[in-house]
Every structure is written in C-alpha cells, then in structure tokens.
mmCIF file of N, CA and C in Angstrom:
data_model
loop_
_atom_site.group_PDB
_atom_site.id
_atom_site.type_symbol
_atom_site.label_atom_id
_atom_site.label_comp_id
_atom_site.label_asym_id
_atom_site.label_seq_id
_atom_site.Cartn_x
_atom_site.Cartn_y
_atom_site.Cartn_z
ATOM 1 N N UNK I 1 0.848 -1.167 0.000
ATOM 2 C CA UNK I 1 0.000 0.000 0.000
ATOM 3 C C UNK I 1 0.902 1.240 0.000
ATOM 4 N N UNK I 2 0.910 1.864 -0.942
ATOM 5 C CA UNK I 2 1.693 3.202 -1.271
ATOM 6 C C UNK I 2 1.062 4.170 0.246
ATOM 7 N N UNK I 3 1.890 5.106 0.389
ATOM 8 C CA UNK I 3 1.854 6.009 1.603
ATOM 9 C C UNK I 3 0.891 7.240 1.510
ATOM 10 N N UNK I 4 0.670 7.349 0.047
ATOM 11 C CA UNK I 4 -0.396 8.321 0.293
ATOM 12 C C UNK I 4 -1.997 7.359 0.497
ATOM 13 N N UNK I 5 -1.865 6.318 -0.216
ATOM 14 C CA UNK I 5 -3.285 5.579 0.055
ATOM 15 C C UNK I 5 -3.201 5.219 1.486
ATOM 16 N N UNK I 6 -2.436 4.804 2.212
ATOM 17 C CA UNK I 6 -2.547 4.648 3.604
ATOM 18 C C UNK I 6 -2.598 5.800 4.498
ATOM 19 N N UNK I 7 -2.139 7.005 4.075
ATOM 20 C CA UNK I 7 -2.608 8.552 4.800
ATOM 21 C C UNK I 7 -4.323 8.106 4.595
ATOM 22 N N UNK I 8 -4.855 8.298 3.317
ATOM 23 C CA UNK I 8 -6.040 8.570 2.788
ATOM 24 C C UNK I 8 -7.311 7.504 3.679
ATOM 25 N N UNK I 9 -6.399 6.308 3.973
ATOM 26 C CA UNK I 9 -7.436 5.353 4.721
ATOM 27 C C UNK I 9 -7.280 5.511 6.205
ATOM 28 N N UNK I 10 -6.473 6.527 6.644
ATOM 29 C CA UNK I 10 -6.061 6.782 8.379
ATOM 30 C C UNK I 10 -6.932 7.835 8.183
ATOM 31 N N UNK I 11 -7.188 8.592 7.158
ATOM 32 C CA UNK I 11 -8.046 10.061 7.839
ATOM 33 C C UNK I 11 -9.401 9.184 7.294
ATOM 34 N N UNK I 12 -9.611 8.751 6.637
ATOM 35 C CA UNK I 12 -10.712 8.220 6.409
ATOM 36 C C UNK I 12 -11.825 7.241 8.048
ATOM 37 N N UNK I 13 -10.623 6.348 8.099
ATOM 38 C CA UNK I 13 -10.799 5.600 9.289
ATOM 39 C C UNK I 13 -11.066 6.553 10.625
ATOM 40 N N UNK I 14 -10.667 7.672 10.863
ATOM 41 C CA UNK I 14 -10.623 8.471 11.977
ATOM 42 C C UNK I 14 -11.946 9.001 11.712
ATOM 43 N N UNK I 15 -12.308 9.967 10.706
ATOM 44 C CA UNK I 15 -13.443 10.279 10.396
ATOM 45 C C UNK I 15 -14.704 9.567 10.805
ATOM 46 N N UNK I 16 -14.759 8.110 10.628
ATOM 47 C CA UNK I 16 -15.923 7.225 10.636
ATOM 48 C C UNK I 16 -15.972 6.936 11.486
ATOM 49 N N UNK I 17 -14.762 6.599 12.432
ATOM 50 C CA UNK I 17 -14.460 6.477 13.841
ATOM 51 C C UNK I 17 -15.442 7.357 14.850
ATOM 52 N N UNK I 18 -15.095 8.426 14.723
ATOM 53 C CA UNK I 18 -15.144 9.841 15.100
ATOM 54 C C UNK I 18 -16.844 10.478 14.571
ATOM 55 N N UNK I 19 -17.510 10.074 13.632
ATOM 56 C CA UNK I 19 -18.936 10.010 13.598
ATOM 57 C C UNK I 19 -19.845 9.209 14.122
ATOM 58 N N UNK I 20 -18.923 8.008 14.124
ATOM 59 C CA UNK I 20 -19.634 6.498 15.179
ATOM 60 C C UNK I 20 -19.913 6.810 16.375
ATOM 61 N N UNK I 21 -19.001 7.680 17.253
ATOM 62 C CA UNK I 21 -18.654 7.629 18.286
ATOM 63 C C UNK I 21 -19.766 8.834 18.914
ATOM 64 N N UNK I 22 -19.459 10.132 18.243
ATOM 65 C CA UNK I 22 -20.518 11.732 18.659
ATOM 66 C C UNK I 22 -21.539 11.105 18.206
ATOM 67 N N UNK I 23 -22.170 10.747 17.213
ATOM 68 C CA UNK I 23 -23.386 10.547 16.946
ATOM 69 C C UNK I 23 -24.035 9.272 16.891
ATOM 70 N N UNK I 24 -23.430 8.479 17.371
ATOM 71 C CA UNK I 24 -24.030 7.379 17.870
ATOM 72 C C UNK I 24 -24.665 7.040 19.071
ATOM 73 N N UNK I 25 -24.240 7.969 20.191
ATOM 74 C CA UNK I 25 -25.152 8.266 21.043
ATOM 75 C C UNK I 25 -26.636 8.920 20.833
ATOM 76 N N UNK I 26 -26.546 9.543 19.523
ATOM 77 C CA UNK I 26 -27.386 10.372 19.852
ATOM 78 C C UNK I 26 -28.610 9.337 19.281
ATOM 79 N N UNK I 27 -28.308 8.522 17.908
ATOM 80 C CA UNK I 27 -28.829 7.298 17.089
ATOM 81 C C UNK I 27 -29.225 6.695 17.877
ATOM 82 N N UNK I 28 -28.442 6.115 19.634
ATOM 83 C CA UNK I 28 -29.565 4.872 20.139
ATOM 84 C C UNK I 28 -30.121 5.449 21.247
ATOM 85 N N UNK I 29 -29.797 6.681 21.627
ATOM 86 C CA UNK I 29 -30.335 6.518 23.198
ATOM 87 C C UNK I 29 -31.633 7.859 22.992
ATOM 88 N N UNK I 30 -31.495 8.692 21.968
ATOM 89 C CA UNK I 30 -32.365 10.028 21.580
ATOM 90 C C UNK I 30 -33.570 9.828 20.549
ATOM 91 N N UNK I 31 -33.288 8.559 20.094
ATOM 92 C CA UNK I 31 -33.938 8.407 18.513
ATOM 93 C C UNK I 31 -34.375 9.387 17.545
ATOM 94 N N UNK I 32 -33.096 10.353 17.600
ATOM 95 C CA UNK I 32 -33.547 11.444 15.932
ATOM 96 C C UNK I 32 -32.942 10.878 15.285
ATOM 97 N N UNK I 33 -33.268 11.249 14.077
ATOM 98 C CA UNK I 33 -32.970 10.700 12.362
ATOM 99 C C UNK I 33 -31.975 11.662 12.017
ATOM 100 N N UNK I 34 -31.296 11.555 10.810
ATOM 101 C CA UNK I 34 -30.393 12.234 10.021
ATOM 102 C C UNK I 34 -30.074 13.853 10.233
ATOM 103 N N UNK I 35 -31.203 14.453 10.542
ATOM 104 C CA UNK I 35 -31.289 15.832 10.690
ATOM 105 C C UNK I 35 -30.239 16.526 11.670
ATOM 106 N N UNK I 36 -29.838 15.613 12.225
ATOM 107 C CA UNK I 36 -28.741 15.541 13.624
ATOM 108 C C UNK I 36 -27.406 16.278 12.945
ATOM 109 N N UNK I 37 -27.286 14.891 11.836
ATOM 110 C CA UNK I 37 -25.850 14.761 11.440
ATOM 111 C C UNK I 37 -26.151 16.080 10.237
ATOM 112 N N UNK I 38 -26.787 16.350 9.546
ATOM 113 C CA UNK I 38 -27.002 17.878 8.502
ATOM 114 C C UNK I 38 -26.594 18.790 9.148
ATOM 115 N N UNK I 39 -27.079 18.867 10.107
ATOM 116 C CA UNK I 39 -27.029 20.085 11.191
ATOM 117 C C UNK I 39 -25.720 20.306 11.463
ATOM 118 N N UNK I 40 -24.398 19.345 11.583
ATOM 119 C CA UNK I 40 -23.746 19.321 12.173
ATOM 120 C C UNK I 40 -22.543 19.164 11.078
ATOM 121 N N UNK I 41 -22.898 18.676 9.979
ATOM 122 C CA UNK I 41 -22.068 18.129 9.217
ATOM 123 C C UNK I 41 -21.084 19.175 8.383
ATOM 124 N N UNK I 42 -19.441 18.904 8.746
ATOM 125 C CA UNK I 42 -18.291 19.937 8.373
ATOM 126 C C UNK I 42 -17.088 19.407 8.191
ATOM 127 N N UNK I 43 -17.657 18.083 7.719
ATOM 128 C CA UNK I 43 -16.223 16.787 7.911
ATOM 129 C C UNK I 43 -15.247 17.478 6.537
ATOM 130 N N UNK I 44 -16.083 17.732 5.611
ATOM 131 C CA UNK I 44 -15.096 17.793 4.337
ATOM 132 C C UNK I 44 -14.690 19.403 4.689
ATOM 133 N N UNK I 45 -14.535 20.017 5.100
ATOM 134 C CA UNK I 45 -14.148 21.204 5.551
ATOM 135 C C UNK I 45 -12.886 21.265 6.208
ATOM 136 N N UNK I 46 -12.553 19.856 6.841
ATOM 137 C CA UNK I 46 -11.220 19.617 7.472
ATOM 138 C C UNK I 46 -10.506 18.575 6.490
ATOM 139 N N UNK I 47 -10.616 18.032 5.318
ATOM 140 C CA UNK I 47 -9.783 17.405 4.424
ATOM 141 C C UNK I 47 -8.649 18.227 3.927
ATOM 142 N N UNK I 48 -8.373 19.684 3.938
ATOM 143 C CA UNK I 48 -7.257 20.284 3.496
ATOM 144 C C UNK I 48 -6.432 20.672 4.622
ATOM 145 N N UNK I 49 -7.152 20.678 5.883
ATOM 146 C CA UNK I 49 -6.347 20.753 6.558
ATOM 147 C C UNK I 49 -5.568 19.596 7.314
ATOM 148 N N UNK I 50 -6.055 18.456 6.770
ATOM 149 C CA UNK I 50 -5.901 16.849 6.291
ATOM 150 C C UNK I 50 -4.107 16.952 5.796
ATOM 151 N N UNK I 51 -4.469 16.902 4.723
ATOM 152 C CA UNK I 51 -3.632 17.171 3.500
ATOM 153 C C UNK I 51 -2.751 17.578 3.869
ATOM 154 N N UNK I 52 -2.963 19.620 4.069
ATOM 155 C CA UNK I 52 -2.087 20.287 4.472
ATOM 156 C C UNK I 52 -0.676 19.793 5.187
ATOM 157 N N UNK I 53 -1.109 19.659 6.435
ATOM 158 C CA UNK I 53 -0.274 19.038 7.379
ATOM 159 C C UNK I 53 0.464 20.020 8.088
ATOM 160 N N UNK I 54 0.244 21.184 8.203
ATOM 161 C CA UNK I 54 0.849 22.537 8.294
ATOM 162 C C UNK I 54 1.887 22.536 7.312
ATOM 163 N N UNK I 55 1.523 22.444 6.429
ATOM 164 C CA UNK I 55 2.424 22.876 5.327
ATOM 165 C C UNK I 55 1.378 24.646 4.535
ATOM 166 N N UNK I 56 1.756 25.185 4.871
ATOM 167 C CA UNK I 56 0.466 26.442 4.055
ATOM 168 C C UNK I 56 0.798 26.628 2.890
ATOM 169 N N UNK I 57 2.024 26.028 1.972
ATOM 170 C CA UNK I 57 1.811 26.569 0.717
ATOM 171 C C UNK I 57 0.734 25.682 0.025
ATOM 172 N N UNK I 58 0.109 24.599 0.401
ATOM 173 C CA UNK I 58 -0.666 23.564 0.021
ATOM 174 C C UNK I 58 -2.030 24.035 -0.266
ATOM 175 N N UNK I 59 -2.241 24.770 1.341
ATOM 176 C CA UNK I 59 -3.663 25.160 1.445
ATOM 177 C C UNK I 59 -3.757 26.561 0.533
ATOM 178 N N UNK I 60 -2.297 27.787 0.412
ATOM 179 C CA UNK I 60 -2.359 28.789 -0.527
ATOM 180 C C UNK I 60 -2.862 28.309 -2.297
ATOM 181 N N UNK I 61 -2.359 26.976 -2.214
ATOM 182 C CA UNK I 61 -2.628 26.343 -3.703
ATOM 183 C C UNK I 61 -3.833 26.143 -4.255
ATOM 184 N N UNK I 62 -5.007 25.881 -2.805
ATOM 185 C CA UNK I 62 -6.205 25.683 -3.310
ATOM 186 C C UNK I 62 -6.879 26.530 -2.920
ATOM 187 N N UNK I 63 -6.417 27.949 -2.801
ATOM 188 C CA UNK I 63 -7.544 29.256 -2.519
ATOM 189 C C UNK I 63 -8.227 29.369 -1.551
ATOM 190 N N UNK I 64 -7.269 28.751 0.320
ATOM 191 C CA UNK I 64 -8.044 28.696 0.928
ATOM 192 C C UNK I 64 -7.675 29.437 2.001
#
C-alpha cells in the first residue's frame, strides 16, 4: 500500500471512527434521524487541513 493511500485510509478511518462515536449516542439513546448529522455536518471542511499538514503553501494552492 503506497503512503499516500494509507494517509487517505487513516483520515478516512478516523473520520468514521469519530462520527460512530458523537453521533451514535445520539442514534440509540435520543432516537432522531439524520437531521442531527445535517445540522452538524463539516467533515469535508477539514480534508485540506488533512492534507495540508501545516504545510500552508498547500492550502495557498487551493484558494483557501
């Protein structure tokens, strides 16, 4: 497995991790539906800063 596909499946894995975990409480013990996670949802908002890695000429590259 090349090193960027294994970055790509560690932030991936953390992510799903990390939605299982906040909003899965809310799935068995609250019983709301989806509207939860809309409300809340900003996951792809942190993929460049993913990427990035504090590197800023990365994030200057994509106009952000």
């Amino acid at each position: 497995m090349s090193k960027i596909t294994r970055d790509w499946f560690y932030i991936t894995l953390a992510f799903i991790l990390s939605c299982l975990v906040f909003y899965g409480y809310y799935f068995t013990t609250k019983g709301t539906k989806l509207d939860i996670v809309y409300k809340n949802w900003d996951g792809p908002s942190y993929v460049l800063a993913a990427i990035s890695l504090y590197k800023p000429e990365v994030a200057y590259q994509n106009n952000f």
